[in-house]
Short mmCIF file of C-alpha atoms and ligand atoms in Angstrom, two decimals:
data_model
loop_
_atom_site.label_atom_id
_atom_site.label_comp_id
_atom_site.label_asym_id
_atom_site.label_seq_id
_atom_site.Cartn_x
_atom_site.Cartn_y
_atom_site.Cartn_z
CA UNK A 1 -0.03 0.14 -0.02
CA UNK A 2 1.19 3.48 -0.71
CA UNK A 3 1.52 6.13 2.00
CA UNK A 4 -1.42 8.03 0.56
CA UNK A 5 -4.01 5.10 1.44
CA UNK A 6 -5.34 5.69 4.88
CA UNK A 7 -8.28 4.25 6.48
CA UNK A 8 -10.71 6.93 7.59
CA UNK A 9 -13.13 4.76 9.54
CA UNK A 10 -16.12 6.14 8.10
CA UNK A 11 -19.57 5.41 9.80
CA UNK A 12 -21.86 2.52 9.22
CA UNK A 13 -25.51 2.26 10.14
CA UNK A 14 -26.07 1.35 13.66
CA UNK A 15 -27.91 -1.80 12.69
CA UNK A 16 -25.29 -2.92 10.20
CA UNK A 17 -24.44 -6.53 10.73
CA UNK A 18 -20.84 -7.86 10.75
CA UNK A 19 -20.08 -11.65 10.70
CA UNK A 20 -17.50 -14.14 9.38
CA UNK A 21 -18.15 -16.87 6.78
CA UNK A 22 -16.93 -20.37 6.08
CA UNK A 23 -17.75 -23.50 3.82
CA UNK A 24 -18.33 -26.92 5.11
CA UNK A 25 -15.61 -28.83 2.97
CA UNK A 26 -13.08 -25.98 3.78
CA UNK A 27 -13.35 -26.23 7.42
CA UNK A 28 -15.27 -29.20 8.91
CA UNK A 29 -13.08 -32.16 8.44
CA UNK A 30 -14.63 -35.35 9.96
CA UNK A 31 -15.28 -36.29 6.26
CA UNK A 32 -16.65 -39.85 7.18
CA UNK A 33 -17.51 -39.22 10.99
CA UNK A 34 -20.88 -40.31 12.10
CA UNK A 35 -22.14 -41.54 8.72
CA UNK A 36 -21.15 -38.66 6.38
CA UNK A 37 -21.25 -39.59 2.85
CA UNK A 38 -18.59 -38.76 0.12
CA UNK A 39 -18.74 -35.55 -1.81
CA UNK A 40 -17.19 -34.81 -5.24
CA UNK A 41 -14.62 -32.87 -3.21
CA UNK A 42 -13.49 -35.99 -1.31
CA UNK A 43 -13.07 -37.65 -4.73
CA UNK A 44 -11.43 -34.90 -6.31
CA UNK A 45 -8.75 -34.26 -3.66
CA UNK A 46 -8.13 -37.95 -3.38
CA UNK A 47 -8.19 -39.23 -6.81
CA UNK A 48 -6.30 -36.08 -8.40
CA UNK A 49 -4.03 -34.79 -5.70
CA UNK A 50 -1.87 -33.08 -8.55
CA UNK A 51 -4.88 -30.75 -9.06
CA UNK A 52 -5.21 -29.81 -5.41
CA UNK A 53 -1.56 -29.14 -4.35
CA UNK A 54 -1.34 -32.74 -3.05
CA UNK A 55 -3.82 -31.76 -0.19
CA UNK A 56 -7.14 -32.73 0.87
CA UNK A 57 -9.59 -31.56 3.61
CA UNK A 58 -9.97 -34.88 5.50
CA UNK A 59 -9.17 -32.96 8.76
CA UNK A 60 -8.53 -29.44 7.80
CA UNK A 61 -9.66 -27.13 10.77
CA UNK A 62 -11.67 -29.98 12.35
CA UNK A 63 -14.39 -27.62 12.97
CA UNK A 64 -16.61 -30.66 13.03
CA UNK A 65 -15.43 -31.50 16.49
CA UNK A 66 -14.38 -27.96 17.54
CA UNK A 67 -17.48 -26.10 17.09
CA UNK A 68 -17.84 -25.38 20.71
CA UNK A 69 -14.57 -23.49 20.89
CA UNK A 70 -15.15 -21.85 17.46
CA UNK A 71 -18.38 -20.33 18.61
CA UNK A 72 -16.90 -19.05 21.67
CA UNK A 73 -14.20 -17.37 19.66
CA UNK A 74 -16.75 -15.70 17.40
CA UNK A 75 -18.54 -14.40 20.42
CA UNK A 76 -15.19 -13.01 21.87
CA UNK A 77 -14.90 -11.11 18.71
CA UNK A 78 -18.76 -9.71 18.83
CA UNK A 79 -19.76 -11.04 15.57
CA UNK A 80 -23.51 -10.71 14.78
CA UNK A 81 -23.56 -13.34 12.06
CA UNK A 82 -21.74 -16.78 11.17
CA UNK A 83 -22.40 -17.78 7.58
CA UNK A 84 -21.61 -21.26 7.02
CA UNK A 85 -22.68 -24.21 4.70
CA UNK A 86 -24.33 -27.43 5.31
CA UNK A 87 -22.53 -30.38 3.69
CA UNK A 88 -25.40 -32.16 1.86
CA UNK A 89 -23.63 -35.55 2.19
CA UNK A 90 -23.52 -35.10 5.92
CA UNK A 91 -27.38 -35.16 6.19
CA UNK A 92 -28.18 -37.25 3.11
CA UNK A 93 -25.19 -39.51 2.65
CA UNK A 94 -25.92 -40.52 -0.81
CA UNK A 95 -27.82 -37.35 -1.76
CA UNK A 96 -30.94 -38.30 -3.58
CA UNK A 97 -34.48 -37.91 -2.61
CA UNK A 98 -35.20 -41.61 -2.06
CA UNK A 99 -31.88 -41.97 0.05
CA UNK A 100 -31.86 -42.38 3.82
CA UNK A 101 -31.32 -39.46 6.30
CA UNK A 102 -28.45 -39.35 8.65
CA UNK A 103 -29.79 -38.15 11.95
CA UNK A 104 -26.20 -37.77 13.34
CA UNK A 105 -25.30 -35.39 10.64
CA UNK A 106 -28.63 -33.27 11.30
CA UNK A 107 -27.80 -33.38 15.02
CA UNK A 108 -24.28 -31.74 14.34
CA UNK A 109 -26.04 -28.70 12.66
CA UNK A 110 -28.62 -28.44 15.31
CA UNK A 111 -25.84 -28.26 17.92
CA UNK A 112 -23.96 -25.57 15.90
CA UNK A 113 -27.17 -23.39 15.42
CA UNK A 114 -28.11 -23.56 19.10
CA UNK A 115 -24.77 -22.75 20.28
CA UNK A 116 -24.76 -19.72 17.94
CA UNK A 117 -28.14 -18.61 19.15
CA UNK A 118 -27.06 -18.90 22.67
CA UNK A 119 -24.33 -16.48 22.03
CA UNK A 120 -26.71 -14.20 20.16
CA UNK A 121 -25.00 -15.05 16.57
CA UNK A 122 -27.34 -15.13 13.76
CA UNK A 123 -26.71 -18.42 11.66
CA UNK A 124 -26.91 -17.50 7.91
CA UNK A 125 -26.85 -20.87 6.09
CA UNK A 126 -25.66 -21.80 2.55
CA UNK A 127 -27.33 -25.04 1.19
CA UNK A 128 -24.75 -25.54 -1.78
CA UNK A 129 -21.20 -24.46 -1.45
CA UNK A 130 -19.53 -26.72 -4.05
CA UNK A 131 -19.73 -30.08 -2.25
CA UNK A 132 -22.33 -32.19 -4.07
CA UNK A 133 -22.80 -35.58 -2.86
CA UNK A 134 -20.73 -38.21 -4.87
CA UNK A 135 -23.85 -40.39 -4.97
CA UNK A 136 -25.75 -37.94 -7.40
CA UNK A 137 -22.60 -37.40 -9.33
CA UNK A 138 -22.34 -41.24 -9.91
CA UNK A 139 -25.83 -41.48 -10.69
CA UNK A 140 -26.38 -38.58 -13.12
CA UNK A 141 -23.42 -36.39 -13.02
CA UNK A 142 -24.95 -34.05 -10.44
CA UNK A 143 -25.44 -30.45 -11.80
CA UNK A 144 -25.32 -31.67 -15.52
CA UNK A 145 -28.78 -33.15 -15.33
CA UNK A 146 -31.11 -30.26 -14.59
CA UNK A 147 -34.25 -32.22 -13.95
CA UNK A 148 -32.67 -34.82 -11.69
CA UNK A 149 -30.63 -32.25 -9.80
CA UNK A 150 -33.65 -29.86 -9.29
CA UNK A 151 -35.56 -32.68 -7.71
CA UNK A 152 -32.96 -33.85 -5.44
CA UNK A 153 -31.94 -30.45 -4.38
CA UNK A 154 -35.53 -29.44 -3.70
CA UNK A 155 -35.74 -32.50 -1.37
CA UNK A 156 -32.50 -31.78 0.53
CA UNK A 157 -33.68 -28.07 0.76
CA UNK A 158 -37.06 -28.96 2.17
CA UNK A 159 -35.21 -31.26 4.78
CA UNK A 160 -32.91 -28.32 5.83
CA UNK A 161 -36.17 -25.95 6.13
CA UNK A 162 -37.98 -28.44 8.17
CA UNK A 163 -35.21 -29.27 10.45
CA UNK A 164 -33.38 -25.89 10.96
CA UNK A 165 -35.75 -23.38 9.72
CA UNK A 166 -37.43 -22.83 13.20
CA UNK A 167 -34.16 -21.11 13.97
CA UNK A 168 -32.35 -20.15 10.70
CA UNK A 169 -33.79 -16.84 9.23
CA UNK A 170 -31.41 -16.32 6.50
CA UNK A 171 -30.80 -18.91 3.65
CA UNK A 172 -28.63 -18.94 0.66
CA UNK A 173 -29.36 -21.72 -1.98
CA UNK A 174 -26.11 -21.47 -4.03
CA UNK A 175 -22.63 -20.00 -3.47
CA UNK A 176 -21.15 -18.49 -6.57
CA UNK A 177 -22.76 -20.30 -9.69
CA UNK A 178 -20.26 -18.56 -11.77
CA UNK A 179 -17.43 -20.50 -10.20
CA UNK A 180 -19.55 -23.64 -10.20
CA UNK A 181 -20.08 -23.33 -13.85
CA UNK A 182 -16.80 -22.05 -15.22
CA UNK A 183 -14.25 -23.26 -12.70
CA UNK A 184 -15.72 -26.82 -12.06
CA UNK A 185 -17.03 -27.49 -15.63
CA UNK A 186 -14.68 -25.54 -18.06
CA UNK A 187 -11.40 -24.56 -16.60
CA UNK A 188 -11.49 -27.84 -14.59
CA UNK A 189 -9.71 -26.38 -11.47
CA UNK A 190 -12.50 -27.30 -9.02
CA UNK A 191 -14.46 -30.50 -8.42
CA UNK A 192 -15.53 -32.34 -10.53
CA UNK A 193 -12.86 -31.02 -12.71
CA UNK A 194 -14.33 -31.02 -16.13
CA UNK A 195 -12.30 -29.49 -18.82
CA UNK A 196 -11.01 -29.97 -22.32
CA UNK A 197 -8.20 -32.14 -21.15
CA UNK A 198 -10.56 -34.75 -19.79
CA UNK A 199 -12.76 -34.54 -22.94
CA UNK A 200 -15.91 -33.01 -21.58
CA UNK A 201 -17.98 -30.70 -23.73
CA UNK A 202 -16.66 -27.20 -22.55
CA UNK A 203 -18.80 -25.43 -25.25
CA UNK A 204 -21.94 -26.13 -23.51
CA UNK A 205 -21.55 -27.75 -20.08
CA UNK A 206 -20.94 -24.62 -18.12
CA UNK A 207 -24.08 -22.90 -19.52
CA UNK A 208 -26.11 -26.08 -18.72
CA UNK A 209 -24.87 -26.11 -15.15
CA UNK A 210 -25.65 -22.47 -14.84
CA UNK A 211 -29.18 -23.21 -16.06
CA UNK A 212 -29.42 -26.01 -13.51
CA UNK A 213 -28.49 -23.71 -10.50
CA UNK A 214 -30.82 -20.96 -11.69
CA UNK A 215 -33.83 -23.35 -11.97
CA UNK A 216 -33.06 -25.24 -8.83
CA UNK A 217 -32.80 -21.91 -6.95
CA UNK A 218 -36.12 -20.63 -8.31
CA UNK A 219 -37.78 -23.98 -7.42
CA UNK A 220 -36.50 -23.94 -3.94
CA UNK A 221 -37.55 -20.30 -3.24
CA UNK A 222 -41.06 -20.84 -4.36
CA UNK A 223 -41.20 -24.00 -2.09
CA UNK A 224 -39.80 -21.99 0.82
CA UNK A 225 -42.24 -19.12 0.28
CA UNK A 226 -45.37 -21.42 -0.15
CA UNK A 227 -44.46 -23.95 2.47
CA UNK A 228 -42.26 -22.49 5.06
CA UNK A 229 -42.28 -18.86 4.91
CA UNK A 230 -45.80 -18.45 6.43
CA UNK A 231 -44.59 -20.20 9.63
CA UNK A 232 -40.87 -19.60 9.52
CA UNK A 233 -40.74 -15.95 8.23
CA UNK A 234 -37.18 -16.06 7.07
CA UNK A 235 -35.36 -14.77 4.12
CA UNK A 236 -33.97 -16.54 1.11
CA UNK A 237 -31.59 -15.53 -1.83
CA UNK A 238 -28.58 -16.62 -3.70
CA UNK A 239 -24.94 -15.49 -3.35
CA UNK A 240 -23.16 -14.17 -6.54
CA UNK A 241 -19.44 -13.41 -6.78
CA UNK A 242 -17.83 -11.06 -9.21
CA UNK A 243 -14.91 -8.85 -9.77
CA UNK A 244 -15.27 -5.20 -11.00
CA UNK A 245 -14.08 -4.44 -14.32
CA UNK A 246 -12.24 -1.20 -15.29
CA UNK A 247 -11.70 -0.60 -19.16
CA UNK A 248 -8.04 -1.51 -20.08
CA UNK A 249 -7.99 1.93 -21.73
CA UNK A 250 -10.48 4.51 -20.76
CA UNK A 251 -10.15 6.42 -23.94
CA UNK A 252 -11.12 3.62 -26.20
CA UNK A 253 -14.77 2.68 -26.68
CA UNK A 254 -14.05 -0.89 -27.37
CA UNK A 255 -12.41 -1.34 -24.02
CA UNK A 256 -15.03 0.58 -22.27
CA UNK A 257 -17.64 -1.56 -23.67
CA UNK A 258 -15.63 -4.70 -22.86
CA UNK A 259 -15.67 -3.77 -19.14
CA UNK A 260 -19.39 -3.45 -19.30
CA UNK A 261 -19.84 -6.75 -21.21
CA UNK A 262 -17.72 -8.54 -18.72
CA UNK A 263 -19.93 -7.57 -15.76
CA UNK A 264 -22.94 -8.78 -17.68
CA UNK A 265 -21.33 -12.15 -18.61
CA UNK A 266 -20.16 -12.73 -14.98
CA UNK A 267 -23.12 -11.21 -12.92
CA UNK A 268 -26.08 -10.57 -15.41
CA UNK A 269 -25.94 -14.25 -16.39
CA UNK A 270 -27.47 -15.24 -13.01
CA UNK A 271 -28.63 -11.94 -11.75
CA UNK A 272 -30.93 -11.16 -14.57
CA UNK A 273 -33.01 -14.53 -14.51
CA UNK A 274 -32.97 -14.73 -10.69
CA UNK A 275 -33.56 -11.03 -9.67
CA UNK A 276 -35.44 -9.75 -12.61
CA UNK A 277 -37.18 -12.82 -13.66
CA UNK A 278 -35.89 -12.27 -17.16
CA UNK A 279 -34.21 -14.33 -19.89
CA UNK A 280 -30.23 -14.34 -20.03
CA UNK A 281 -28.85 -10.90 -20.95
CA UNK A 282 -29.32 -10.20 -24.73
CA UNK A 283 -25.50 -9.66 -25.22
CA UNK A 284 -25.10 -13.38 -23.93
CA UNK A 285 -27.71 -14.70 -26.25
CA UNK A 286 -26.18 -12.77 -29.26
CA UNK A 287 -22.80 -14.05 -28.49
CA UNK A 288 -23.33 -17.66 -27.29
CA UNK A 289 -26.20 -18.48 -29.69
CA UNK A 290 -27.23 -22.28 -29.23
CA UNK A 291 -24.51 -22.84 -26.67
CA UNK A 292 -26.94 -20.94 -24.05
CA UNK A 293 -29.92 -23.04 -23.00
CA UNK A 294 -33.48 -21.83 -23.47
CA UNK A 295 -35.96 -21.37 -20.72
CA UNK A 296 -39.34 -22.85 -21.46
CA UNK A 297 -42.46 -20.83 -21.12
CA UNK A 298 -43.25 -22.67 -17.77
CA UNK A 299 -39.66 -21.80 -16.42
CA UNK A 300 -40.05 -18.30 -17.53
CA UNK A 301 -43.08 -18.02 -15.42
CA UNK A 302 -41.50 -19.75 -12.48
CA UNK A 303 -38.65 -17.03 -12.78
CA UNK A 304 -41.08 -14.18 -12.93
CA UNK A 305 -43.05 -15.42 -10.05
CA UNK A 306 -39.99 -15.97 -7.86
CA UNK A 307 -37.76 -13.03 -8.68
CA UNK A 308 -39.49 -10.65 -6.07
CA UNK A 309 -39.03 -13.21 -3.23
CA UNK A 310 -35.34 -12.77 -3.21
CA UNK A 311 -34.83 -10.73 -0.09
CA UNK A 312 -31.20 -9.43 -0.63
CA UNK A 313 -28.50 -9.55 -3.04
CA UNK A 314 -25.51 -11.81 -1.57
CA UNK A 315 -22.27 -10.52 -2.82
CA UNK A 316 -18.95 -12.18 -2.70
CA UNK A 317 -16.35 -9.70 -3.86
CA UNK A 318 -12.63 -9.71 -3.69
CA UNK A 319 -10.93 -7.64 -6.28
CA UNK A 320 -10.98 -5.54 -9.69
CA UNK A 321 -9.45 -6.19 -13.01
CA UNK A 322 -8.98 -4.54 -16.17
CA UNK A 323 -11.00 -5.71 -19.27
CA UNK A 324 -9.37 -5.60 -22.59
CA UNK A 325 -11.50 -6.41 -25.99
CA UNK A 326 -9.71 -8.85 -28.00
CA UNK A 327 -10.05 -8.63 -31.73
CA UNK A 328 -8.86 -12.18 -32.88
CA UNK A 329 -11.71 -14.72 -33.30
CA UNK A 330 -12.35 -16.32 -29.83
CA UNK A 331 -11.90 -20.07 -29.09
CA UNK A 332 -15.01 -22.11 -29.67
CA UNK A 333 -15.73 -22.57 -25.87
CA UNK A 334 -14.86 -18.91 -25.03
CA UNK A 335 -16.94 -17.70 -22.03
CA UNK A 336 -15.68 -14.28 -21.37
CA UNK A 337 -17.32 -12.34 -24.41
CA UNK A 338 -13.90 -12.34 -26.15
CA UNK A 339 -12.13 -10.41 -23.35
CA UNK A 340 -8.83 -10.68 -21.72
CA UNK A 341 -8.45 -9.90 -17.95
CA UNK A 342 -5.47 -8.05 -16.80
CA UNK A 343 -4.05 -6.63 -13.60
CA UNK A 344 -2.24 -3.81 -15.33
CA UNK A 345 -4.05 -1.22 -17.58
CA UNK A 346 -2.62 0.41 -21.08
CA UNK A 347 -0.90 3.19 -18.83
CA UNK A 348 0.91 0.68 -16.88
CA UNK A 349 -1.12 1.26 -13.89
CA UNK A 350 -2.00 -1.73 -11.47
CA UNK A 351 -5.37 -2.53 -10.24
CA UNK A 352 -4.08 -2.36 -6.72
CA UNK A 353 -1.30 -3.80 -4.47
CA UNK A 354 -1.14 -7.62 -4.75
CA UNK A 355 -2.19 -9.68 -1.77
CA UNK A 356 -0.86 -13.09 -0.88
CA UNK A 357 -2.63 -14.60 -3.89
CA UNK A 358 -2.03 -13.73 -7.43
CA UNK A 359 -5.57 -12.86 -8.61
CA UNK A 360 -6.51 -10.58 -5.57
CA UNK A 361 -5.37 -6.99 -5.36
CA UNK A 362 -6.82 -4.47 -3.18
CA UNK A 363 -8.92 -2.07 -5.04
CA UNK A 364 -11.69 -0.48 -2.92
CA UNK A 365 -12.70 2.12 -5.68
CA UNK A 366 -13.87 -0.70 -7.79
CA UNK A 367 -15.83 -2.39 -4.85
CA UNK A 368 -17.75 0.92 -4.47
CA UNK A 369 -18.37 0.98 -8.19
CA UNK A 370 -19.61 -2.61 -8.16
CA UNK A 371 -22.18 -2.01 -5.15
CA UNK A 372 -23.45 0.97 -7.32
CA UNK A 373 -23.64 -1.39 -10.48
CA UNK A 374 -25.48 -4.23 -8.58
CA UNK A 375 -27.79 -1.64 -6.91
CA UNK A 376 -28.72 0.19 -10.23
CA UNK A 377 -29.38 -3.03 -12.01
CA UNK A 378 -31.34 -5.14 -9.23
CA UNK A 379 -32.38 -2.53 -6.68
CA UNK A 380 -31.99 -5.06 -3.84
CA UNK A 381 -30.45 -4.55 -0.34
CA UNK A 382 -26.79 -5.92 -0.49
CA UNK A 383 -25.25 -8.11 2.04
CA UNK A 384 -21.53 -8.62 1.43
CA UNK A 385 -21.54 -12.34 2.18
CA UNK A 386 -17.58 -12.51 1.51
CA UNK A 387 -14.76 -10.26 1.24
CA UNK A 388 -11.12 -10.70 2.44
CA UNK A 389 -7.67 -11.68 1.38
CA UNK A 390 -4.49 -13.48 2.30
CA UNK A 391 -1.52 -11.30 3.22
CA UNK A 392 1.72 -11.21 1.23
CA UNK A 393 4.43 -13.37 2.92
CA UNK A 394 1.95 -15.00 5.54
CA UNK A 395 3.68 -18.14 6.38
CA UNK A 396 4.51 -18.33 10.09
CA UNK A 397 2.52 -17.55 12.85
CA UNK A 398 4.37 -14.42 13.98
CA UNK A 399 4.00 -12.65 10.51
CA UNK A 400 0.57 -14.21 10.05
CA UNK A 401 -0.79 -12.59 13.39
CA UNK A 402 0.53 -9.07 12.73
CA UNK A 403 -1.52 -9.00 9.24
CA UNK A 404 -1.07 -5.35 8.29
CA UNK A 405 -2.05 -5.78 4.55
CA UNK A 406 -5.30 -7.39 5.71
CA UNK A 407 -6.19 -4.63 8.35
CA UNK A 408 -5.67 -2.10 5.59
CA UNK A 409 -7.69 -4.15 3.08
CA UNK A 410 -10.57 -4.33 5.63
CA UNK A 411 -10.32 -0.76 6.52
CA UNK A 412 -10.55 0.56 2.85
CA UNK A 413 -13.29 -1.95 1.83
CA UNK A 414 -15.45 -0.82 4.96
CA UNK A 415 -14.86 2.82 3.87
CA UNK A 416 -15.99 1.90 0.40
CA UNK A 417 -19.22 0.53 1.85
CA UNK A 418 -19.72 3.65 3.84
CA UNK A 419 -19.27 5.88 0.88
CA UNK A 420 -21.65 3.70 -1.22
CA UNK A 421 -24.31 4.05 1.64
CA UNK A 422 -23.94 7.64 2.56
CA UNK A 423 -22.68 9.29 -0.63
CA UNK A 424 -24.29 7.17 -3.41
CA UNK A 425 -27.52 5.89 -1.72
CA UNK A 426 -26.84 2.09 -2.09
CA UNK A 427 -28.40 0.16 0.51
CA UNK A 428 -25.88 -2.26 2.20
CA UNK A 429 -26.98 -4.28 5.22
CA UNK A 430 -24.11 -6.29 6.22
CA UNK A 431 -20.57 -7.53 5.80
CA UNK A 432 -19.26 -11.13 6.59
CA UNK A 433 -15.39 -11.35 6.44
CA UNK A 434 -13.93 -14.17 4.59
CA UNK A 435 -13.03 -16.20 6.54
CA UNK A 436 -13.41 -16.96 10.20
CA UNK A 437 -10.21 -18.80 10.12
CA UNK A 438 -7.51 -20.05 7.79
CA UNK A 439 -8.80 -23.21 5.83
CA UNK A 440 -8.64 -25.37 2.83
CA UNK A 441 -8.41 -23.01 -0.11
CA UNK A 442 -9.86 -25.50 -2.70
CA UNK A 443 -7.23 -26.45 -5.42
CA UNK A 444 -4.76 -24.17 -3.73
CA UNK A 445 -4.63 -26.38 -0.64
CA UNK A 446 -3.37 -24.66 2.54
CA UNK A 447 -1.15 -22.21 0.88
CA UNK A 448 -3.35 -19.08 0.91
CA UNK A 449 -4.64 -17.93 4.39
CA UNK A 450 -7.70 -16.18 4.32
CA UNK A 451 -8.66 -16.42 8.05
CA UNK A 452 -8.91 -13.51 10.48
CA UNK A 453 -7.97 -16.26 12.89
CA UNK A 454 -4.75 -18.12 12.34
CA UNK A 455 -4.85 -21.98 12.35
CA UNK A 456 -1.86 -24.33 13.06
CA UNK A 457 -2.87 -27.32 10.93
CA UNK A 458 -0.53 -29.59 12.86
CA UNK A 459 -1.99 -28.59 16.41
CA UNK A 460 -5.26 -27.14 15.21
CA UNK A 461 -4.68 -24.24 17.46
CA UNK A 462 -6.41 -21.08 16.66
CA UNK A 463 -4.90 -17.66 17.32
CA UNK A 464 -6.79 -14.41 16.30
CA UNK A 465 -4.93 -12.31 14.06
CA UNK A 466 -4.72 -8.52 14.53
CA UNK A 467 -7.30 -8.02 11.79
CA UNK A 468 -9.88 -9.94 13.92
CA UNK A 469 -9.43 -7.24 16.61
CA UNK A 470 -9.41 -4.49 14.04
CA UNK A 471 -12.68 -5.63 12.68
CA UNK A 472 -14.23 -6.03 16.21
CA UNK A 473 -13.17 -2.40 17.23
CA UNK A 474 -13.73 -0.79 13.98
CA UNK A 475 -17.37 -2.06 13.89
CA UNK A 476 -17.85 -0.71 17.31
CA UNK A 477 -16.39 2.74 16.38
CA UNK A 478 -18.22 3.00 12.89
CA UNK A 479 -21.45 2.04 14.15
CA UNK A 480 -21.36 4.32 17.21
CA UNK A 481 -20.50 7.00 14.91
CA UNK A 482 -24.09 6.92 13.45
CA UNK A 483 -25.99 6.89 16.53
C1 PNW B 501 -14.72 -17.82 -3.07
N1 PNW B 501 -11.68 -16.04 -8.58
O1 PNW B 501 -14.25 -18.30 -4.22
C2 PNW B 501 -15.35 -18.95 -2.43
O2 PNW B 501 -16.72 -18.74 -1.90
C3 PNW B 501 -14.77 -19.34 -1.14
O3 PNW B 501 -15.02 -20.76 -0.82
C4 PNW B 501 -13.24 -19.11 -1.18
O4 PNW B 501 -12.40 -19.74 -0.25
C5 PNW B 501 -12.90 -17.78 -1.34
O5 PNW B 501 -13.83 -17.21 -2.36
C6 PNW B 501 -11.51 -17.29 -1.60
O6 PNW B 501 -10.93 -17.69 -2.74
C7 PNW B 501 -13.51 -17.89 -5.16
O7 PNW B 501 -10.45 -16.56 -8.79
C8 PNW B 501 -12.53 -18.22 -5.81
O8 PNW B 501 -12.13 -15.03 -9.12
C9 PNW B 501 -11.90 -17.78 -6.80
C10 PNW B 501 -12.36 -16.54 -7.34
C11 PNW B 501 -13.32 -16.05 -6.78
C12 PNW B 501 -14.03 -16.57 -5.75
#
């Protein structure tokens, strides 16, 4: 960070919620404890260790056994919210609508929820954070079969609502459909690792997977509102990720258009059908042609009926990139709209100082612009469901605990939220730091540490980093400033 960047600790609304987030496979461990079934991540990490840095999450943070300690830790940090995900294969080991239910798995989540509520921490629960049961992948390739997946996901969701919905009042159906579609079914860097190299159809698979997510989401929203909302009175929505894109060259119309097009291909892909009840964005239809599935008339009606029920826009956001329009003909499985993403623009200016992971640079100005872009397009209150970073050179516990880069990053990103609220009129209701603790960063293994709490993966000892105390105190200060 340059000297000119200082954190101003601008105010936030008195009722603004702060929280921390995790995902089941990244933190739980206990992968076969008490009858848990396998997920596609267990298979991927074990079968193809070369694609996951040789590492798996068999144990990881062992959150499964250390929940009491982890809840006390969160309580000591004064968090309002804990966003976690349910491992589908923990409660329905084989995943399908006719498969047996695992009561011990349900008991684990009941205990977690009860402990959180006893400490006045609100559970925000994600149903699908990338760990499809291996059973449904074996049977019909999971997300690639829209009708089968929709039916099984609906059954799983209804089990969750009926067992946990008396106490869980904020539900997220899917985490980051873009990543599920592109990374897991085109680049192949996440389970189940479909990509050109293994001979899958990268021209159409990602778009089919996206279609499955959108329709499964809408089906579950409709069921929640009809069957559960009248008694449970909770909220439901989806979490979309997305970088902000600045034009590679602000004096050239093709790059200005490219930056807008990239946002539409990244966020509009899911946002327009889910939140507006519309077809895919026209730019995508024009570019992708028959690669993009069609919604039937009945499906269009489902989207139109359910759009208004989404209670918030769940935003996972980490960084900003430059979008550069390409002029050569794209590859036949291009998913970008023929755009190259860069960290440096035509003037040699960097998007921001690089963090401890190559794709993530601190760029709070882009965050503020994205909050505005999303608000203008969807007009829904935003909850920032993930934001955070690994620090450069964060390898031993001493340097890890004094995490200056992360404190600066959080400070500037919170300032950006304050500006978006008070200067731009965007409605932002909460902020969940990614992540509560260092964990298994998918195919990057245990290298990148996103936690506000350090985890020693040999002893499992948790040590809060200075950023954890920074957030605790900063939220006290920022929220008092508005009273
Ligand atoms: C999110 N990207 O994923 C996930 O929801 C988390 O599970 C994950 O640990 C976290 O961000 C940090 O990576 C992303 O390359 C992974 O653009 C990669 C990207 C974006 C989000």
